[in-house]
Amino acid sequence: MSSEGTSSSPTNNAHKPKSEFIKQETIHREKWLSLEKITYKDPRGKIRTWETVERTTKPQRPGVADAVGMVTILKRLLHYDCLVLVRQFRPPVRSCTIEFPSGLVDSEETVAEAAIRELKEETGYVGTITSISPVTVMDSGMSASTLNLVFVQVDGDDTVNQRPVPNLDEGEFIEVIHAPLHELKQKLDAYSEAGDLVDSRVYTYAATLHQCQHKGEDMDLEQQKGLYKK
Amino acid sequence: MSSEGTSSSPTNNAHKPKSEFIKQETIHREKWLSLEKITYKDPRGKIRTWETVERTTKPQRPGVADAVGMVTILKRLLHYDCLVLVRQFRPPVRSCTIEFPSGLVDSEETVAEAAIRELKEETGYVGTITSISPVTVMDSGMSASTLNLVFVQVDGDDTVNQRPVPNLDEGEFIEVIHAPLHELKQKLDAYSEAGDLVDSRVYTYAATLHQCQHKGEDMDLEQQKGLYKK
């Protein structure tokens, strides 16, 4: 076995022609969002522009994203391990969504503090962090929105977690969902069929777990044909 | 073991008070993006507003998202299985990103057709689809942006895939990365450390795979302390 054939590594890009950021101008700014125009130079030296949107509340600290999203596993005696998810109406998509508990990082907080606080507020659970991702991008073709993924375990047998009480902001209406890991993908598909929209990171998590759990099971021909239906 | 304790199911929400979409107004429209204001009623009957952004090119077909993102596994004899990723400068985040190959769905295409076409254009590979997600949301607190995740296998030993030649649009500058699955997370962390931004779905995929591969290995105390550093 060999792992060559990778076409690049993180360190060998120095000699290549690069795109370069030139400037950013505000086209229209509202209270929470700002429509911006970015001017940049492409690797051939051509000047180009790109429309983008930014949160007006964006933190400007290295390693700290706009928001934290908590991949939260609830462990309890005599129960299957569950992923803790939240369901809420999201005006931008005019629908209820199924997402990781999440929230914006306040200006005086670390990523870890924001994660523990937001998880407690949205679900009532007190969690323990197992790892934190680097700053990742949410939708980099469209916006400057960024996320730190925070991996959290909740000991459901601990007394602090036995009657979890969320502490929602005024105007937040959030339902907590416990989805057993062994049937996560099926459960998300059921929510989708019922009209909810699943977050793309939650779906990726479920599909990857499903792939690990069901390695080697292939799709039947009927399913394959269905993929190309107009 | 029991799987009760789930606080809801997709079908038992009918009786609960719901948020309701009322209207959407354009605040400022540019060529590609439009800043919008949504008015909705919360479950207590209070009228509220929410700022959001939308692509002006958004398809309005059920089951079809704005974009497709291809979770692409390259399989070759005598090589480790690799995830095929793309690296490119993304003006909204002023940086290079590591993402799944992706693209917008054209108006006359199915999701499957868009996925196969975009994968070929961006990477040169001819793939076979194994499954397609429902419409998922990209960043539902901020935008109406949606994505169909498309799971694809590429037979790297097939002659059509032995010298893959991308066919990029004018203005697209994309580098193809082959990341072996057994070291995916480490590789992404290296790109992050070198200054690139990893897409949050790609990171979720890698972290979940890593979790499946390294079940039971716990973080040491030094790492745990590091999480709370300011």
Short mmCIF file of C-alpha atoms in Angstrom, two decimals:
data_model
loop_
_atom_site.label_atom_id
_atom_site.label_comp_id
_atom_site.label_asym_id
_atom_site.label_seq_id
_atom_site.Cartn_x
_atom_site.Cartn_y
_atom_site.Cartn_z
CA MET A 1 0.00 0.00 0.00
CA SER A 2 1.16 3.51 -0.66
CA SER A 3 -0.14 6.92 0.22
CA GLU A 4 1.62 8.73 -2.64
CA GLY A 5 -0.51 10.04 -5.42
CA THR A 6 -1.63 12.95 -3.29
CA SER A 7 -1.33 15.90 -5.61
CA SER A 8 -0.21 18.39 -2.98
CA SER A 9 0.74 18.82 0.63
CA PRO A 10 0.04 21.74 2.95
CA THR A 11 3.60 23.00 2.64
CA ASN A 12 4.52 22.75 -1.05
CA ASN A 13 2.28 25.51 -2.40
CA ALA A 14 4.69 28.39 -1.88
CA HIS A 15 5.98 28.53 -5.47
CA LYS A 16 2.58 28.43 -7.18
CA PRO A 17 0.83 31.56 -8.50
CA LYS A 18 -1.87 32.53 -6.04
CA SER A 19 -5.06 34.52 -5.88
CA GLU A 20 -4.70 37.68 -3.84
CA PHE A 21 -7.24 39.62 -1.83
CA ILE A 22 -7.24 43.33 -2.80
CA LYS A 23 -10.13 45.08 -1.04
CA GLN A 24 -13.57 44.72 0.45
CA GLU A 25 -16.39 47.26 0.18
CA THR A 26 -19.74 47.35 1.95
CA ILE A 27 -22.62 47.42 -0.52
CA HIS A 28 -25.42 47.47 2.05
CA ARG A 29 -25.24 47.07 5.81
CA GLU A 30 -28.17 46.15 8.07
CA LYS A 31 -28.16 45.43 11.83
CA TRP A 32 -27.00 41.78 11.65
CA LEU A 33 -25.84 41.17 8.08
CA SER A 34 -23.79 43.14 5.62
CA LEU A 35 -23.66 42.60 1.85
CA GLU A 36 -20.06 43.10 0.69
CA LYS A 37 -18.10 43.19 -2.56
CA ILE A 38 -14.60 41.72 -2.57
CA THR A 39 -12.02 42.59 -5.22
CA TYR A 40 -9.22 40.09 -5.78
CA LYS A 41 -6.55 39.16 -8.32
CA ASP A 42 -6.74 35.66 -9.81
CA PRO A 43 -3.57 33.53 -10.38
CA ARG A 44 -3.34 34.85 -13.96
CA GLY A 45 -3.28 38.43 -12.68
CA LYS A 46 -6.84 39.27 -13.71
CA ILE A 47 -8.83 41.52 -11.36
CA ARG A 48 -12.18 40.00 -10.34
CA THR A 49 -15.00 40.72 -7.90
CA TRP A 50 -17.14 38.46 -5.66
CA GLU A 51 -20.32 39.20 -3.73
CA THR A 52 -20.41 37.98 -0.15
CA VAL A 53 -22.25 38.39 3.12
CA GLU A 54 -20.82 38.90 6.60
CA ARG A 55 -22.19 38.99 10.13
CA THR A 56 -21.79 42.47 11.62
CA THR A 57 -21.01 40.73 14.93
CA LYS A 58 -18.08 38.68 13.55
CA PRO A 59 -15.27 38.13 16.14
CA GLN A 60 -11.80 39.01 14.87
CA ARG A 61 -9.72 36.71 17.11
CA PRO A 62 -7.41 34.01 15.70
CA GLY A 63 -8.73 30.48 16.25
CA VAL A 64 -12.18 31.80 17.21
CA ALA A 65 -15.03 31.35 14.73
CA ASP A 66 -18.33 33.26 14.59
CA ALA A 67 -20.14 30.30 16.11
CA VAL A 68 -19.70 27.01 17.93
CA GLY A 69 -21.58 23.82 16.98
CA MET A 70 -21.57 21.02 19.54
CA VAL A 71 -21.40 17.40 18.40
CA THR A 72 -22.87 16.08 21.64
CA ILE A 73 -23.03 12.44 22.68
CA LEU A 74 -25.29 11.60 25.61
CA LYS A 75 -24.19 8.47 27.48
CA ARG A 76 -26.55 6.79 29.94
CA LEU A 77 -26.65 3.43 31.67
CA LEU A 78 -29.12 1.04 29.95
CA HIS A 79 -29.72 3.40 27.03
CA TYR A 80 -28.21 3.52 23.57
CA ASP A 81 -25.74 6.39 23.12
CA CYS A 82 -27.62 9.34 21.62
CA LEU A 83 -26.64 12.38 19.58
CA VAL A 84 -28.24 15.47 21.11
CA LEU A 85 -29.81 17.68 18.44
CA VAL A 86 -32.05 20.74 18.40
CA ARG A 87 -35.13 21.42 16.31
CA GLN A 88 -36.31 24.97 15.71
CA PHE A 89 -37.99 27.23 13.16
CA ARG A 90 -35.33 28.98 11.06
CA PRO A 91 -36.74 31.98 9.22
CA PRO A 92 -34.08 32.00 6.42
CA VAL A 93 -35.27 28.58 5.21
CA ARG A 94 -38.93 29.10 6.30
CA SER A 95 -38.87 25.71 7.97
CA CYS A 96 -37.86 23.77 11.06
CA THR A 97 -34.32 22.45 11.03
CA ILE A 98 -32.46 19.67 12.84
CA GLU A 99 -29.04 20.97 13.90
CA PHE A 100 -26.25 20.48 16.39
CA PRO A 101 -26.81 22.74 19.42
CA SER A 102 -24.96 25.94 18.46
CA GLY A 103 -24.55 29.60 19.12
CA LEU A 104 -22.48 32.69 18.52
CA VAL A 105 -19.23 33.16 20.46
CA ASP A 106 -19.39 36.19 22.76
CA SER A 107 -16.54 38.69 22.68
CA GLU A 108 -15.08 37.81 26.08
CA GLU A 109 -15.33 34.01 25.77
CA THR A 110 -13.04 31.18 24.69
CA VAL A 111 -14.45 28.69 22.21
CA ALA A 112 -14.69 26.09 25.01
CA GLU A 113 -16.59 28.46 27.30
CA ALA A 114 -19.03 29.39 24.54
CA ALA A 115 -19.63 25.70 23.77
CA ILE A 116 -20.37 24.72 27.39
CA ARG A 117 -22.58 27.80 27.90
CA GLU A 118 -24.58 27.38 24.69
CA LEU A 119 -25.08 23.64 25.24
CA LYS A 120 -26.41 24.32 28.74
CA GLU A 121 -28.68 27.14 27.51
CA GLU A 122 -30.15 25.20 24.58
CA THR A 123 -30.42 21.71 26.10
CA GLY A 124 -29.87 22.02 29.86
CA TYR A 125 -26.99 19.53 29.69
CA VAL A 126 -23.61 20.02 31.35
CA GLY A 127 -21.02 18.51 29.01
CA THR A 128 -17.31 17.68 28.91
CA ILE A 129 -15.34 18.69 25.83
CA THR A 130 -13.26 15.98 24.15
CA SER A 131 -11.90 18.03 21.23
CA ILE A 132 -12.28 21.26 19.29
CA SER A 133 -11.85 21.67 15.53
CA PRO A 134 -9.84 24.44 13.93
CA VAL A 135 -11.92 27.33 12.50
CA THR A 136 -13.96 25.80 9.65
CA VAL A 137 -16.07 27.47 6.97
CA MET A 138 -19.86 27.16 6.71
CA ASP A 139 -20.56 28.17 3.10
CA SER A 140 -17.39 29.70 1.71
CA GLY A 141 -18.73 30.38 -1.78
CA MET A 142 -21.31 32.72 -0.30
CA SER A 143 -20.32 34.04 3.09
CA ALA A 144 -17.56 34.68 5.60
CA SER A 145 -19.43 32.57 8.18
CA THR A 146 -17.18 30.30 10.29
CA LEU A 147 -17.66 27.56 12.90
CA ASN A 148 -15.64 25.78 15.56
CA LEU A 149 -16.97 22.23 15.87
CA VAL A 150 -16.81 21.19 19.51
CA PHE A 151 -17.04 17.50 20.43
CA VAL A 152 -18.78 17.02 23.76
CA GLN A 153 -19.76 14.11 25.96
CA VAL A 154 -22.64 14.30 28.43
CA ASP A 155 -22.80 11.90 31.35
CA GLY A 156 -26.55 11.40 31.54
CA ASP A 157 -26.29 9.50 34.83
CA ASP A 158 -24.70 12.46 36.60
CA THR A 159 -27.28 14.17 38.83
CA VAL A 160 -26.73 17.54 37.07
CA ASN A 161 -27.93 15.94 33.83
CA GLN A 162 -30.91 13.98 35.05
CA ARG A 163 -33.51 16.73 34.73
CA PRO A 164 -31.91 19.08 32.20
CA VAL A 165 -33.64 22.47 32.00
CA PRO A 166 -32.80 24.68 29.03
CA ASN A 167 -32.47 28.42 29.62
CA LEU A 168 -33.53 29.96 26.33
CA ASP A 169 -33.27 33.58 25.29
CA GLU A 170 -36.53 35.42 24.79
CA GLY A 171 -37.52 34.62 21.21
CA GLU A 172 -35.77 31.20 21.16
CA PHE A 173 -38.07 28.18 20.81
CA ILE A 174 -35.98 25.05 20.74
CA GLU A 175 -36.94 21.41 21.06
CA VAL A 176 -34.25 18.95 22.16
CA ILE A 177 -34.00 15.68 20.24
CA HIS A 178 -32.18 12.55 21.43
CA ALA A 179 -31.30 10.45 18.40
CA PRO A 180 -29.81 7.00 19.11
CA LEU A 181 -26.55 6.66 17.14
CA HIS A 182 -27.43 3.24 15.69
CA GLU A 183 -30.51 4.63 13.92
CA LEU A 184 -29.43 8.23 13.41
CA LYS A 185 -29.52 8.33 9.62
CA GLN A 186 -32.96 6.70 9.42
CA LYS A 187 -34.26 9.16 12.00
CA LEU A 188 -32.91 12.16 10.08
CA ASP A 189 -34.39 10.82 6.85
CA ALA A 190 -37.76 10.56 8.63
CA TYR A 191 -37.56 14.20 9.76
CA SER A 192 -36.67 15.21 6.18
CA GLU A 193 -39.64 13.31 4.81
CA ALA A 194 -41.91 15.01 7.36
CA GLY A 195 -40.79 18.42 6.00
CA ASP A 196 -37.94 19.47 8.28
CA LEU A 197 -34.54 20.41 6.89
CA VAL A 198 -31.50 18.66 8.32
CA ASP A 199 -28.27 20.62 8.72
CA SER A 200 -25.61 19.47 6.25
CA ARG A 201 -23.04 18.85 8.99
CA VAL A 202 -25.50 16.74 10.99
CA TYR A 203 -26.32 14.76 7.85
CA THR A 204 -22.62 14.26 7.09
CA TYR A 205 -22.06 12.99 10.63
CA ALA A 206 -24.96 10.53 10.32
CA ALA A 207 -24.02 9.30 6.85
CA THR A 208 -20.39 8.75 7.87
CA LEU A 209 -21.40 6.85 11.00
CA HIS A 210 -23.85 4.80 8.93
CA GLN A 211 -21.07 4.03 6.45
CA CYS A 212 -18.82 2.82 9.30
CA GLN A 213 -21.64 0.71 10.79
CA HIS A 214 -22.77 -0.86 7.51
CA LYS A 215 -19.52 -1.28 5.61
CA GLY A 216 -19.86 -3.53 2.62
CA GLU A 217 -23.65 -3.30 2.23
CA ASP A 218 -24.30 -2.09 -1.29
CA MET A 219 -27.30 -0.31 -2.73
CA ASP A 220 -29.68 -2.43 -4.76
CA LEU A 221 -30.38 -1.72 -8.41
CA GLU A 222 -33.84 -0.19 -7.82
CA GLN A 223 -32.32 2.39 -5.48
CA GLN A 224 -29.61 3.17 -8.04
CA LYS A 225 -32.18 3.76 -10.78
CA GLY A 226 -34.14 6.04 -8.46
CA LEU A 227 -31.14 8.37 -8.22
CA TYR A 228 -31.54 9.49 -11.81
CA LYS A 229 -35.31 10.11 -11.72
CA LYS A 230 -36.31 13.56 -13.02
CA MET B 1 -31.13 -1.31 26.18
CA SER B 2 -33.89 1.08 25.25
CA SER B 3 -34.27 3.78 22.68
CA GLU B 4 -36.98 5.69 24.49
CA GLY B 5 -36.11 9.02 25.97
CA THR B 6 -36.30 10.68 22.58
CA SER B 7 -38.23 13.83 23.27
CA SER B 8 -40.02 13.90 19.94
CA SER B 9 -40.56 12.08 16.71
CA PRO B 10 -41.02 13.48 13.21
CA THR B 11 -44.77 12.89 13.35
CA ASN B 12 -45.93 14.04 16.79
CA ASN B 13 -45.40 17.79 16.39
CA ALA B 14 -48.80 18.57 14.88
CA HIS B 15 -50.45 19.76 18.09
CA LYS B 16 -47.66 22.09 19.22
CA PRO B 17 -47.79 25.84 18.67
CA LYS B 18 -45.58 26.67 15.71
CA SER B 19 -43.70 29.58 14.25
CA GLU B 20 -45.23 30.81 11.01
CA PHE B 21 -43.67 32.50 8.03
CA ILE B 22 -45.53 35.73 7.14
CA LYS B 23 -43.63 37.56 4.41
CA GLN B 24 -40.25 38.19 2.83
CA GLU B 25 -39.00 41.54 1.51
CA THR B 26 -35.90 42.34 -0.51
CA ILE B 27 -33.73 44.91 1.25
CA HIS B 28 -30.98 45.07 -1.37
CA ARG B 29 -30.48 42.90 -4.44
CA GLU B 30 -27.19 42.51 -6.34
CA LYS B 31 -26.38 40.20 -9.28
CA TRP B 32 -25.70 37.00 -7.24
CA LEU B 33 -26.89 37.70 -3.71
CA SER B 34 -29.92 39.37 -2.22
CA LEU B 35 -30.26 40.68 1.34
CA GLU B 36 -33.79 39.93 2.57
CA LYS B 37 -35.95 40.60 5.60
CA ILE B 38 -38.32 37.88 6.77
CA THR B 39 -41.31 38.57 8.99
CA TYR B 40 -42.67 35.65 11.00
CA LYS B 41 -44.86 34.89 14.00
CA ASP B 42 -43.27 33.07 16.92
CA PRO B 43 -45.10 30.27 18.84
CA ARG B 44 -46.39 32.84 21.37
CA GLY B 45 -47.94 34.88 18.55
CA LYS B 46 -45.37 37.68 18.62
CA ILE B 47 -44.39 39.16 15.25
CA ARG B 48 -40.62 39.12 14.66
CA THR B 49 -38.17 39.83 11.82
CA TRP B 50 -34.97 38.09 10.69
CA GLU B 51 -32.29 39.22 8.24
CA THR B 52 -31.18 36.65 5.68
CA VAL B 53 -29.35 36.29 2.39
CA GLU B 54 -30.39 34.35 -0.70
CA ARG B 55 -28.79 33.38 -4.01
CA THR B 56 -30.59 35.09 -6.89
CA THR B 57 -30.02 31.86 -8.86
CA LYS B 58 -31.81 29.61 -6.32
CA PRO B 59 -33.67 26.66 -7.95
CA GLN B 60 -37.29 26.27 -6.82
CA ARG B 61 -37.74 22.54 -7.41
CA PRO B 62 -38.68 20.11 -4.60
CA GLY B 63 -35.79 17.84 -3.59
CA VAL B 64 -33.27 19.98 -5.50
CA ALA B 65 -30.89 22.15 -3.50
CA ASP B 66 -28.92 25.20 -4.68
CA ALA B 67 -25.77 23.12 -4.84
CA VAL B 68 -24.38 19.59 -4.82
CA GLY B 69 -21.36 18.55 -2.73
CA MET B 70 -19.73 15.25 -3.63
CA VAL B 71 -18.32 13.00 -0.90
CA THR B 72 -16.02 11.18 -3.29
CA ILE B 73 -14.03 8.05 -2.48
CA LEU B 74 -11.28 7.09 -4.95
CA LYS B 75 -10.54 3.37 -4.95
CA ARG B 76 -7.38 2.05 -6.60
CA LEU B 77 -5.49 -1.23 -6.55
CA LEU B 78 -2.44 -1.04 -4.23
CA HIS B 79 -3.40 2.38 -2.87
CA TYR B 80 -5.22 3.40 0.29
CA ASP B 81 -8.76 4.60 -0.36
CA CYS B 82 -8.70 8.38 -0.69
CA LEU B 83 -11.24 11.17 -0.23
CA VAL B 84 -11.10 13.50 -3.23
CA LEU B 85 -11.11 17.14 -2.14
CA VAL B 86 -10.59 20.49 -3.84
CA ARG B 87 -8.48 23.43 -2.73
CA GLN B 88 -9.19 26.91 -4.04
CA PHE B 89 -9.10 30.59 -3.11
CA ARG B 90 -12.50 31.64 -1.75
CA PRO B 91 -12.92 35.42 -1.74
CA PRO B 92 -15.61 35.52 1.03
CA VAL B 93 -13.11 34.10 3.55
CA ARG B 94 -10.02 35.68 1.89
CA SER B 95 -8.26 32.34 2.04
CA CYS B 96 -7.85 28.96 0.39
CA THR B 97 -10.34 26.33 1.49
CA ILE B 98 -10.42 22.52 1.46
CA GLU B 99 -13.88 21.38 0.36
CA PHE B 100 -15.79 18.54 -1.22
CA PRO B 101 -15.97 19.03 -4.99
CA SER B 102 -19.20 21.00 -5.44
CA GLY B 103 -21.19 23.25 -7.70
CA LEU B 104 -24.54 24.85 -8.36
CA VAL B 105 -27.35 22.77 -9.87
CA ASP B 106 -28.34 24.02 -13.34
CA SER B 107 -32.02 24.57 -14.07
CA GLU B 108 -32.45 21.62 -16.47
CA GLU B 109 -30.47 19.05 -14.41
CA THR B 110 -31.30 16.38 -11.85
CA VAL B 111 -29.20 16.37 -8.67
CA ALA B 112 -27.41 13.21 -9.91
CA GLU B 113 -26.58 14.79 -13.27
CA ALA B 114 -25.24 17.95 -11.62
CA ALA B 115 -23.07 15.84 -9.28
CA ILE B 116 -21.52 13.74 -12.06
CA ARG B 117 -20.95 16.82 -14.26
CA GLU B 118 -19.42 18.97 -11.51
CA LEU B 119 -17.16 16.15 -10.29
CA LYS B 120 -15.87 15.63 -13.82
CA GLU B 121 -15.36 19.38 -14.38
CA GLU B 122 -13.56 20.00 -11.10
CA THR B 123 -11.49 16.81 -10.79
CA GLY B 124 -11.61 15.00 -14.15
CA TYR B 125 -13.01 11.88 -12.46
CA VAL B 126 -15.98 9.87 -13.71
CA GLY B 127 -17.82 8.63 -10.63
CA THR B 128 -20.70 6.33 -9.68
CA ILE B 129 -23.29 7.60 -7.21
CA THR B 130 -24.02 5.41 -4.19
CA SER B 131 -26.56 7.67 -2.44
CA ILE B 132 -27.99 11.19 -2.33
CA SER B 133 -29.04 13.07 0.79
CA PRO B 134 -32.30 14.96 1.15
CA VAL B 135 -32.01 18.76 0.76
CA THR B 136 -29.87 19.92 3.71
CA VAL B 137 -29.15 23.41 4.98
CA MET B 138 -25.72 25.09 4.86
CA ASP B 139 -26.05 27.87 7.45
CA SER B 140 -29.71 28.17 8.35
CA GLY B 141 -29.30 30.98 10.89
CA MET B 142 -27.94 33.24 8.17
CA SER B 143 -29.00 32.15 4.71
CA ALA B 144 -31.39 30.14 2.59
CA SER B 145 -28.45 28.23 1.10
CA THR B 146 -29.09 24.49 0.60
CA LEU B 147 -27.07 21.44 -0.43
CA ASN B 148 -27.65 17.89 -1.65
CA LEU B 149 -24.77 15.73 -0.41
CA VAL B 150 -23.98 13.16 -3.08
CA PHE B 151 -21.92 10.08 -2.15
CA VAL B 152 -19.75 8.95 -5.05
CA GLN B 153 -17.24 6.19 -5.72
CA VAL B 154 -14.51 6.54 -8.33
CA ASP B 155 -12.88 3.43 -9.77
CA GLY B 156 -9.33 4.73 -10.18
CA ASP B 157 -8.26 1.63 -12.10
CA ASP B 158 -10.81 2.26 -14.86
CA THR B 159 -9.06 3.68 -17.93
CA VAL B 160 -11.35 6.77 -17.93
CA ASN B 161 -9.97 7.68 -14.50
CA GLN B 162 -6.28 7.04 -15.01
CA ARG B 163 -5.33 10.45 -16.34
CA PRO B 164 -8.16 12.66 -15.07
CA VAL B 165 -8.25 16.08 -16.73
CA PRO B 166 -10.42 18.75 -15.08
CA ASN B 167 -12.38 21.10 -17.32
CA LEU B 168 -12.60 24.31 -15.32
CA ASP B 169 -14.65 27.39 -16.07
CA GLU B 170 -12.73 30.53 -16.92
CA GLY B 171 -11.96 32.07 -13.53
CA GLU B 172 -11.88 28.75 -11.65
CA PHE B 173 -8.50 27.72 -10.23
CA ILE B 174 -8.87 24.44 -8.42
CA GLU B 175 -6.28 22.03 -7.09
CA VAL B 176 -7.34 18.40 -6.55
CA ILE B 177 -6.26 16.76 -3.29
CA HIS B 178 -6.25 13.01 -2.62
CA ALA B 179 -6.42 12.47 1.12
CA PRO B 180 -6.00 8.86 2.33
CA LEU B 181 -8.92 8.00 4.62
CA HIS B 182 -6.74 6.55 7.38
CA GLU B 183 -4.92 9.87 7.87
CA LEU B 184 -7.63 12.30 6.76
CA LYS B 185 -8.07 14.21 10.01
CA GLN B 186 -4.32 14.70 10.51
CA LYS B 187 -4.01 15.92 6.93
CA LEU B 188 -6.85 18.44 7.36
CA ASP B 189 -5.33 19.66 10.62
CA ALA B 190 -2.04 20.21 8.76
CA TYR B 191 -3.79 22.29 6.09
CA SER B 192 -5.49 24.33 8.84
CA GLU B 193 -2.17 24.94 10.56
CA ALA B 194 -0.66 26.08 7.24
CA GLY B 195 -3.41 28.73 6.95
CA ASP B 196 -6.11 27.08 4.83
CA LEU B 197 -9.70 26.85 6.04
CA VAL B 198 -11.36 23.44 6.01
CA ASP B 199 -15.05 23.21 5.15
CA SER B 200 -17.15 22.27 8.19
CA ARG B 201 -18.79 19.30 6.41
CA VAL B 202 -15.38 17.93 5.36
CA TYR B 203 -14.13 18.33 8.92
CA THR B 204 -17.23 16.58 10.29
CA TYR B 205 -16.66 13.69 7.88
CA ALA B 206 -13.02 13.37 8.93
CA ALA B 207 -13.70 13.65 12.67
CA THR B 208 -16.48 11.05 12.50
CA LEU B 209 -14.29 8.63 10.54
CA HIS B 210 -11.46 9.24 13.01
CA GLN B 211 -13.83 8.52 15.89
CA CYS B 212 -14.87 5.21 14.27
CA GLN B 213 -11.23 4.28 13.61
CA HIS B 214 -9.91 5.20 17.06
CA LYS B 215 -12.79 4.26 19.34
CA GLY B 216 -11.81 4.18 22.98
CA GLU B 217 -8.65 6.28 22.74
CA ASP B 218 -9.05 9.13 25.18
CA MET B 219 -7.46 12.54 25.22
CA ASP B 220 -4.60 13.07 27.66
CA LEU B 221 -4.80 15.67 30.41
CA GLU B 222 -2.45 18.16 28.72
CA GLN B 223 -4.70 18.25 25.67
CA GLN B 224 -7.74 18.76 27.87
CA LYS B 225 -6.15 21.72 29.64
CA GLY B 226 -5.23 23.21 26.25
CA LEU B 227 -8.92 23.43 25.33
CA TYR B 228 -9.54 26.15 27.89
CA LYS B 229 -6.52 28.35 27.03
CA LYS B 230 -7.44 31.96 26.32
#
